Amino acid sequence: MKRSSGARLCATAALGALSLTLLTACSDEGSDDSKESTGSSSSSSAPAAKARTAAELEKLLLAQGDVKGYKVASADDTLPKSKSDVKADKAECAPLAYAMSGLAPGETEANASNTVTQDAAGTSSKAPKDVSEADIESAFKVDMTFVGLSSYDGDGAEKALKAVSDGVKACSGGFGIAAQGEKQKITKVAEGKASGTGDESVAFSVGSDMDGQGTATFNTEVVRVSNTVATYYTVNFANLETGKAAEIPTAVIEGQAAKLK
């Protein structure tokens, strides 16, 4: 992938938290032939707790220093602000599109999100004119994970996980997404190997058409901890050329799960 001189500015600004705008420029979502999904699947025997508010979820998101080697940033400028900004051309695929966008995969208004990016040390303080080609390559070789939290009344969290699991099967042949003014063609959806974190977890990968320049692959995992659901969607810009999917960092999943317990 050729990068113009403007990439120097983008790389410098993006080292702390690479933007979705940059991702869109390279193409968006993606797929893989990952192995089977599902982690632990259990139903809570205790009475369902009342859903947490969006403000409470904001406080439960990973913060700077919670996960060593990663930088945490607000998702205000990178992720869609509401479900109205994300449209799937098949209703059964909407929960997958939402999970990949840091939005609630189920029916709730309680939602919060941020980005957790692998720390690319040594270049974020450089002026644009001092950023070398090697610095730019390093900036693109980091994993960036979009983390979303949502909370539900009653059995809403269980229903959200089921909607994702059902969507993985129903949407295996692909679907279309329109988000923030950009259209994206998902060519394939496959079950993935879930981490087994929390009370229940589902993983999937998607193959994303790169405007006729091949297919990129991306992984997503959805984890339920009691009545709160966490979604993780990881990208690595350097991998866009290879089609190889970035793995969702275990440290990020475990760190976020620990804050939800």
mmCIF file of C-alpha atoms in Angstrom:
data_model
loop_
_atom_site.group_PDB
_atom_site.id
_atom_site.type_symbol
_atom_site.label_atom_id
_atom_site.label_comp_id
_atom_site.label_asym_id
_atom_site.label_seq_id
_atom_site.Cartn_x
_atom_site.Cartn_y
_atom_site.Cartn_z
ATOM 1 C CA MET A 1 0.000 0.000 0.000
ATOM 2 C CA LYS A 2 1.592 3.300 -1.059
ATOM 3 C CA ARG A 3 1.512 6.059 1.483
ATOM 4 C CA SER A 4 1.762 9.713 0.434
ATOM 5 C CA SER A 5 3.686 12.430 2.247
ATOM 6 C CA GLY A 6 0.423 13.143 4.056
ATOM 7 C CA ALA A 7 0.849 9.775 5.700
ATOM 8 C CA ARG A 8 3.643 11.288 7.770
ATOM 9 C CA LEU A 9 1.170 13.658 9.359
ATOM 10 C CA CYS A 10 -1.401 10.888 9.764
ATOM 11 C CA ALA A 11 1.116 8.508 11.297
ATOM 12 C CA THR A 12 2.354 11.086 13.776
ATOM 13 C CA ALA A 13 -1.135 12.089 14.869
ATOM 14 C CA ALA A 14 -2.381 8.537 14.952
ATOM 15 C CA LEU A 15 0.304 6.836 17.015
ATOM 16 C CA GLY A 16 -1.636 7.296 20.260
ATOM 17 C CA ALA A 17 -4.948 6.256 18.726
ATOM 18 C CA LEU A 18 -5.148 5.487 15.000
ATOM 19 C CA SER A 19 -8.366 6.844 13.531
ATOM 20 C CA LEU A 20 -11.196 5.078 11.772
ATOM 21 C CA THR A 21 -10.898 7.684 9.058
ATOM 22 C CA LEU A 22 -7.475 6.280 8.243
ATOM 23 C CA LEU A 23 -8.879 2.760 8.362
ATOM 24 C CA THR A 24 -11.652 3.729 5.935
ATOM 25 C CA ALA A 25 -9.062 5.160 3.566
ATOM 26 C CA CYS A 26 -7.354 1.776 3.469
ATOM 27 C CA SER A 27 -10.731 -0.052 3.520
ATOM 28 C CA ASP A 28 -12.642 -1.248 6.543
ATOM 29 C CA GLU A 29 -13.906 -4.480 8.065
ATOM 30 C CA GLY A 30 -12.664 -7.972 7.033
ATOM 31 C CA SER A 31 -12.687 -11.845 7.405
ATOM 32 C CA ASP A 32 -10.842 -15.065 7.996
ATOM 33 C CA ASP A 33 -11.279 -18.801 8.159
ATOM 34 C CA SER A 34 -10.980 -18.796 11.944
ATOM 35 C CA LYS A 35 -11.917 -21.885 13.847
ATOM 36 C CA GLU A 36 -15.056 -22.356 15.831
ATOM 37 C CA SER A 37 -16.428 -19.669 18.092
ATOM 38 C CA THR A 38 -18.179 -19.806 21.408
ATOM 39 C CA GLY A 39 -16.599 -19.830 24.768
ATOM 40 C CA SER A 40 -18.281 -20.597 28.030
ATOM 41 C CA SER A 41 -22.045 -20.545 27.676
ATOM 42 C CA SER A 42 -23.909 -20.204 30.931
ATOM 43 C CA SER A 43 -27.054 -18.659 32.299
ATOM 44 C CA SER A 44 -26.999 -16.823 35.576
ATOM 45 C CA SER A 45 -29.267 -18.403 38.169
ATOM 46 C CA ALA A 46 -29.322 -15.200 40.216
ATOM 47 C CA PRO A 47 -31.931 -12.515 39.507
ATOM 48 C CA ALA A 48 -30.837 -10.280 36.640
ATOM 49 C CA ALA A 49 -29.405 -6.975 37.760
ATOM 50 C CA LYS A 50 -30.657 -3.652 36.493
ATOM 51 C CA ALA A 51 -28.791 -2.332 33.469
ATOM 52 C CA ARG A 52 -25.893 0.012 34.124
ATOM 53 C CA THR A 53 -26.174 3.513 32.728
ATOM 54 C CA ALA A 54 -23.976 4.884 29.943
ATOM 55 C CA ALA A 55 -22.206 7.051 32.537
ATOM 56 C CA GLU A 56 -21.472 3.988 34.673
ATOM 57 C CA LEU A 57 -20.159 2.107 31.659
ATOM 58 C CA GLU A 58 -17.822 4.985 30.811
ATOM 59 C CA LYS A 59 -16.187 4.540 34.216
ATOM 60 C CA LEU A 60 -15.812 0.799 33.622
ATOM 61 C CA LEU A 61 -13.997 1.137 30.299
ATOM 62 C CA LEU A 62 -10.278 0.425 30.346
ATOM 63 C CA ALA A 63 -8.293 3.498 31.351
ATOM 64 C CA GLN A 64 -4.700 4.508 30.691
ATOM 65 C CA GLY A 65 -2.416 2.306 32.789
ATOM 66 C CA ASP A 66 -4.885 -0.567 33.134
ATOM 67 C CA VAL A 67 -3.133 -2.653 30.471
ATOM 68 C CA LYS A 68 0.637 -2.424 30.230
ATOM 69 C CA GLY A 69 1.962 -1.666 26.755
ATOM 70 C CA TYR A 70 -1.271 -0.120 25.446
ATOM 71 C CA LYS A 71 -2.566 3.412 25.102
ATOM 72 C CA VAL A 72 -6.222 4.171 25.796
ATOM 73 C CA ALA A 73 -8.093 6.953 24.023
ATOM 74 C CA SER A 74 -11.639 8.186 23.640
ATOM 75 C CA ALA A 75 -13.593 6.794 20.706
ATOM 76 C CA ASP A 76 -15.410 10.080 20.093
ATOM 77 C CA ASP A 77 -13.616 10.760 16.808
ATOM 78 C CA THR A 78 -13.192 7.184 15.593
ATOM 79 C CA LEU A 79 -16.376 5.201 16.216
ATOM 80 C CA PRO A 80 -20.013 5.780 15.226
ATOM 81 C CA LYS A 81 -21.954 7.597 17.923
ATOM 82 C CA SER A 82 -25.204 5.640 17.534
ATOM 83 C CA LYS A 83 -26.800 2.735 15.717
ATOM 84 C CA SER A 84 -28.435 5.188 13.332
ATOM 85 C CA ASP A 85 -24.946 5.728 11.899
ATOM 86 C CA VAL A 86 -24.526 2.026 11.046
ATOM 87 C CA LYS A 87 -26.797 0.173 8.624
ATOM 88 C CA ALA A 88 -26.563 -3.487 7.574
ATOM 89 C CA ASP A 89 -28.405 -4.597 4.450
ATOM 90 C CA LYS A 90 -29.646 -7.701 6.276
ATOM 91 C CA ALA A 91 -31.406 -7.335 9.631
ATOM 92 C CA GLU A 92 -29.903 -10.547 11.014
ATOM 93 C CA CYS A 93 -26.411 -9.169 10.342
ATOM 94 C CA ALA A 94 -26.949 -5.890 12.210
ATOM 95 C CA PRO A 95 -25.666 -7.262 15.571
ATOM 96 C CA LEU A 96 -22.364 -8.128 13.849
ATOM 97 C CA ALA A 97 -22.076 -4.668 12.309
ATOM 98 C CA TYR A 98 -22.780 -3.077 15.694
ATOM 99 C CA ALA A 99 -20.201 -5.264 17.466
ATOM 100 C CA MET A 100 -17.569 -4.227 14.908
ATOM 101 C CA SER A 101 -18.439 -0.579 15.535
ATOM 102 C CA GLY A 102 -18.205 -0.551 19.337
ATOM 103 C CA LEU A 103 -22.016 -0.347 19.618
ATOM 104 C CA ALA A 104 -24.432 -2.488 21.620
ATOM 105 C CA PRO A 105 -25.250 -5.699 19.709
ATOM 106 C CA GLY A 106 -28.537 -5.979 21.631
ATOM 107 C CA GLU A 107 -31.506 -3.795 22.530
ATOM 108 C CA THR A 108 -30.281 -1.146 24.969
ATOM 109 C CA GLU A 109 -29.471 2.553 25.131
ATOM 110 C CA ALA A 110 -26.670 2.028 27.664
ATOM 111 C CA ASN A 111 -23.475 2.063 25.616
ATOM 112 C CA ALA A 112 -19.882 3.339 25.897
ATOM 113 C CA SER A 113 -16.722 2.794 23.860
ATOM 114 C CA ASN A 114 -13.043 3.632 23.504
ATOM 115 C CA THR A 115 -9.895 2.520 21.678
ATOM 116 C CA VAL A 116 -6.955 0.560 23.075
ATOM 117 C CA THR A 117 -3.837 0.733 20.915
ATOM 118 C CA GLN A 118 -0.564 -1.119 21.153
ATOM 119 C CA ASP A 119 2.085 1.366 22.243
ATOM 120 C CA ALA A 120 4.449 2.344 19.424
ATOM 121 C CA ALA A 121 7.128 3.930 21.565
ATOM 122 C CA GLY A 122 9.543 6.574 20.440
ATOM 123 C CA THR A 123 7.772 8.368 17.580
ATOM 124 C CA SER A 124 4.672 10.044 18.976
ATOM 125 C CA SER A 125 6.713 13.042 20.126
ATOM 126 C CA LYS A 126 8.399 13.632 16.766
ATOM 127 C CA ALA A 127 7.542 16.569 14.530
ATOM 128 C CA PRO A 128 6.065 15.586 11.135
ATOM 129 C CA LYS A 129 9.240 16.618 9.289
ATOM 130 C CA ASP A 130 11.290 14.269 11.497
ATOM 131 C CA VAL A 131 9.124 11.191 10.938
ATOM 132 C CA SER A 132 11.026 8.666 8.846
ATOM 133 C CA GLU A 133 9.685 5.944 6.558
ATOM 134 C CA ALA A 134 10.581 3.431 9.259
ATOM 135 C CA ASP A 135 8.514 5.451 11.762
ATOM 136 C CA ILE A 136 5.550 5.345 9.399
ATOM 137 C CA GLU A 137 5.903 1.585 8.985
ATOM 138 C CA SER A 138 6.009 1.189 12.765
ATOM 139 C CA ALA A 139 2.892 3.309 13.136
ATOM 140 C CA PHE A 140 0.990 0.957 10.844
ATOM 141 C CA LYS A 141 2.254 -2.195 12.556
ATOM 142 C CA VAL A 142 0.371 -1.718 15.814
ATOM 143 C CA ASP A 143 -2.835 -3.447 16.875
ATOM 144 C CA MET A 144 -5.763 -1.154 17.596
ATOM 145 C CA THR A 145 -8.809 -2.549 19.385
ATOM 146 C CA PHE A 146 -12.199 -0.849 19.450
ATOM 147 C CA VAL A 147 -13.838 -1.720 22.772
ATOM 148 C CA GLY A 148 -17.562 -1.282 23.360
ATOM 149 C CA LEU A 149 -19.566 -1.845 26.531
ATOM 150 C CA SER A 150 -23.343 -2.208 26.757
ATOM 151 C CA SER A 151 -25.623 -3.188 29.634
ATOM 152 C CA TYR A 152 -29.092 -4.727 29.757
ATOM 153 C CA ASP A 153 -32.095 -5.350 31.980
ATOM 154 C CA GLY A 154 -33.374 -8.886 32.527
ATOM 155 C CA ASP A 155 -32.012 -11.424 30.063
ATOM 156 C CA GLY A 156 -31.117 -8.762 27.500
ATOM 157 C CA ALA A 157 -27.386 -9.543 27.656
ATOM 158 C CA GLU A 158 -28.002 -13.233 26.939
ATOM 159 C CA LYS A 159 -30.250 -12.257 24.023
ATOM 160 C CA ALA A 160 -27.529 -9.963 22.680
ATOM 161 C CA LEU A 161 -24.999 -12.804 22.646
ATOM 162 C CA LYS A 162 -27.519 -15.094 20.961
ATOM 163 C CA ALA A 163 -28.205 -12.451 18.304
ATOM 164 C CA VAL A 164 -24.480 -12.322 17.524
ATOM 165 C CA SER A 165 -24.151 -16.111 17.468
ATOM 166 C CA ASP A 166 -27.205 -16.461 15.226
ATOM 167 C CA GLY A 167 -25.903 -13.673 12.985
ATOM 168 C CA VAL A 168 -22.580 -15.437 12.443
ATOM 169 C CA LYS A 169 -24.425 -18.442 11.023
ATOM 170 C CA ALA A 170 -27.050 -16.469 9.067
ATOM 171 C CA CYS A 171 -24.524 -14.084 7.516
ATOM 172 C CA SER A 172 -21.804 -16.541 6.508
ATOM 173 C CA GLY A 173 -22.230 -15.522 2.869
ATOM 174 C CA GLY A 174 -21.525 -11.868 3.672
ATOM 175 C CA PHE A 175 -23.504 -8.639 3.864
ATOM 176 C CA GLY A 176 -23.214 -4.929 3.247
ATOM 177 C CA ILE A 177 -22.568 -2.129 5.756
ATOM 178 C CA ALA A 178 -23.059 1.606 5.414
ATOM 179 C CA ALA A 179 -21.341 3.529 8.221
ATOM 180 C CA GLN A 180 -20.461 7.190 8.597
ATOM 181 C CA GLY A 181 -20.990 7.840 4.906
ATOM 182 C CA GLU A 182 -18.888 4.881 3.755
ATOM 183 C CA LYS A 183 -20.108 1.598 2.279
ATOM 184 C CA GLN A 184 -18.364 -1.688 2.962
ATOM 185 C CA LYS A 185 -18.895 -5.135 1.488
ATOM 186 C CA ILE A 186 -18.372 -8.043 3.856
ATOM 187 C CA THR A 187 -17.673 -11.069 1.670
ATOM 188 C CA LYS A 188 -17.648 -13.778 4.326
ATOM 189 C CA VAL A 189 -18.351 -14.377 8.012
ATOM 190 C CA ALA A 190 -16.845 -17.314 9.911
ATOM 191 C CA GLU A 191 -16.969 -18.531 13.482
ATOM 192 C CA GLY A 192 -13.808 -17.908 15.472
ATOM 193 C CA LYS A 193 -12.193 -19.319 18.583
ATOM 194 C CA ALA A 194 -13.503 -17.354 21.566
ATOM 195 C CA SER A 195 -11.373 -16.601 24.614
ATOM 196 C CA GLY A 196 -13.834 -18.191 27.047
ATOM 197 C CA THR A 197 -13.629 -15.050 29.186
ATOM 198 C CA GLY A 198 -16.646 -13.993 31.246
ATOM 199 C CA ASP A 199 -19.897 -15.925 31.500
ATOM 200 C CA GLU A 200 -20.285 -16.370 27.753
ATOM 201 C CA SER A 201 -18.295 -15.430 24.670
ATOM 202 C CA VAL A 202 -18.652 -15.560 20.887
ATOM 203 C CA ALA A 203 -15.975 -14.828 18.299
ATOM 204 C CA PHE A 204 -16.140 -14.334 14.547
ATOM 205 C CA SER A 205 -14.040 -13.115 11.655
ATOM 206 C CA VAL A 206 -15.133 -11.240 8.558
ATOM 207 C CA GLY A 207 -13.647 -10.861 5.101
ATOM 208 C CA SER A 208 -13.845 -7.303 3.772
ATOM 209 C CA ASP A 209 -13.561 -6.332 0.118
ATOM 210 C CA MET A 210 -10.752 -3.803 -0.388
ATOM 211 C CA ASP A 211 -12.307 -1.963 -3.329
ATOM 212 C CA GLY A 212 -11.255 -4.700 -5.725
ATOM 213 C CA GLN A 213 -7.702 -4.837 -4.304
ATOM 214 C CA GLY A 214 -8.179 -8.126 -2.456
ATOM 215 C CA THR A 215 -9.768 -9.013 0.864
ATOM 216 C CA ALA A 216 -8.765 -7.929 4.364
ATOM 217 C CA THR A 217 -9.509 -10.025 7.431
ATOM 218 C CA PHE A 218 -10.663 -8.799 10.842
ATOM 219 C CA ASN A 219 -11.551 -10.475 14.124
ATOM 220 C CA THR A 220 -14.299 -9.597 16.600
ATOM 221 C CA GLU A 221 -15.178 -11.065 19.988
ATOM 222 C CA VAL A 222 -18.250 -10.449 22.141
ATOM 223 C CA VAL A 223 -18.084 -11.295 25.852
ATOM 224 C CA ARG A 224 -20.860 -11.263 28.440
ATOM 225 C CA VAL A 225 -20.072 -10.612 32.101
ATOM 226 C CA SER A 226 -23.365 -10.835 34.009
ATOM 227 C CA ASN A 227 -25.683 -8.308 32.342
ATOM 228 C CA THR A 228 -22.912 -6.312 30.651
ATOM 229 C CA VAL A 229 -21.555 -7.099 27.179
ATOM 230 C CA ALA A 230 -18.094 -6.146 25.911
ATOM 231 C CA THR A 231 -17.224 -6.111 22.214
ATOM 232 C CA TYR A 232 -13.690 -6.155 20.788
ATOM 233 C CA TYR A 233 -12.725 -5.455 17.168
ATOM 234 C CA THR A 234 -9.025 -5.360 16.318
ATOM 235 C CA VAL A 235 -7.242 -3.963 13.262
ATOM 236 C CA ASN A 236 -3.607 -3.789 12.239
ATOM 237 C CA PHE A 237 -3.015 -1.478 9.292
ATOM 238 C CA ALA A 238 0.122 -3.327 8.175
ATOM 239 C CA ASN A 239 -1.945 -6.505 7.829
ATOM 240 C CA LEU A 240 -4.340 -4.961 5.309
ATOM 241 C CA GLU A 241 -1.941 -5.812 2.496
ATOM 242 C CA THR A 242 -1.503 -9.432 3.571
ATOM 243 C CA GLY A 243 -5.100 -10.407 4.351
ATOM 244 C CA LYS A 244 -3.923 -11.755 7.703
ATOM 245 C CA ALA A 245 -6.183 -10.953 10.647
ATOM 246 C CA ALA A 246 -4.819 -9.251 13.754
ATOM 247 C CA GLU A 247 -5.513 -11.255 16.884
ATOM 248 C CA ILE A 248 -7.530 -9.553 19.603
ATOM 249 C CA PRO A 249 -5.055 -8.989 22.466
ATOM 250 C CA THR A 250 -5.726 -11.346 25.364
ATOM 251 C CA ALA A 251 -4.469 -8.695 27.784
ATOM 252 C CA VAL A 252 -7.148 -6.272 26.604
ATOM 253 C CA ILE A 253 -9.962 -8.824 26.905
ATOM 254 C CA GLU A 254 -8.856 -9.994 30.348
ATOM 255 C CA GLY A 255 -8.202 -6.464 31.586
ATOM 256 C CA GLN A 256 -11.663 -5.291 30.578
ATOM 257 C CA ALA A 257 -13.362 -8.401 31.972
ATOM 258 C CA ALA A 258 -11.658 -7.830 35.317
ATOM 259 C CA LYS A 259 -13.146 -4.324 35.536
ATOM 260 C CA LEU A 260 -16.642 -5.683 34.885
ATOM 261 C CA LYS A 261 -16.626 -8.294 37.645
#
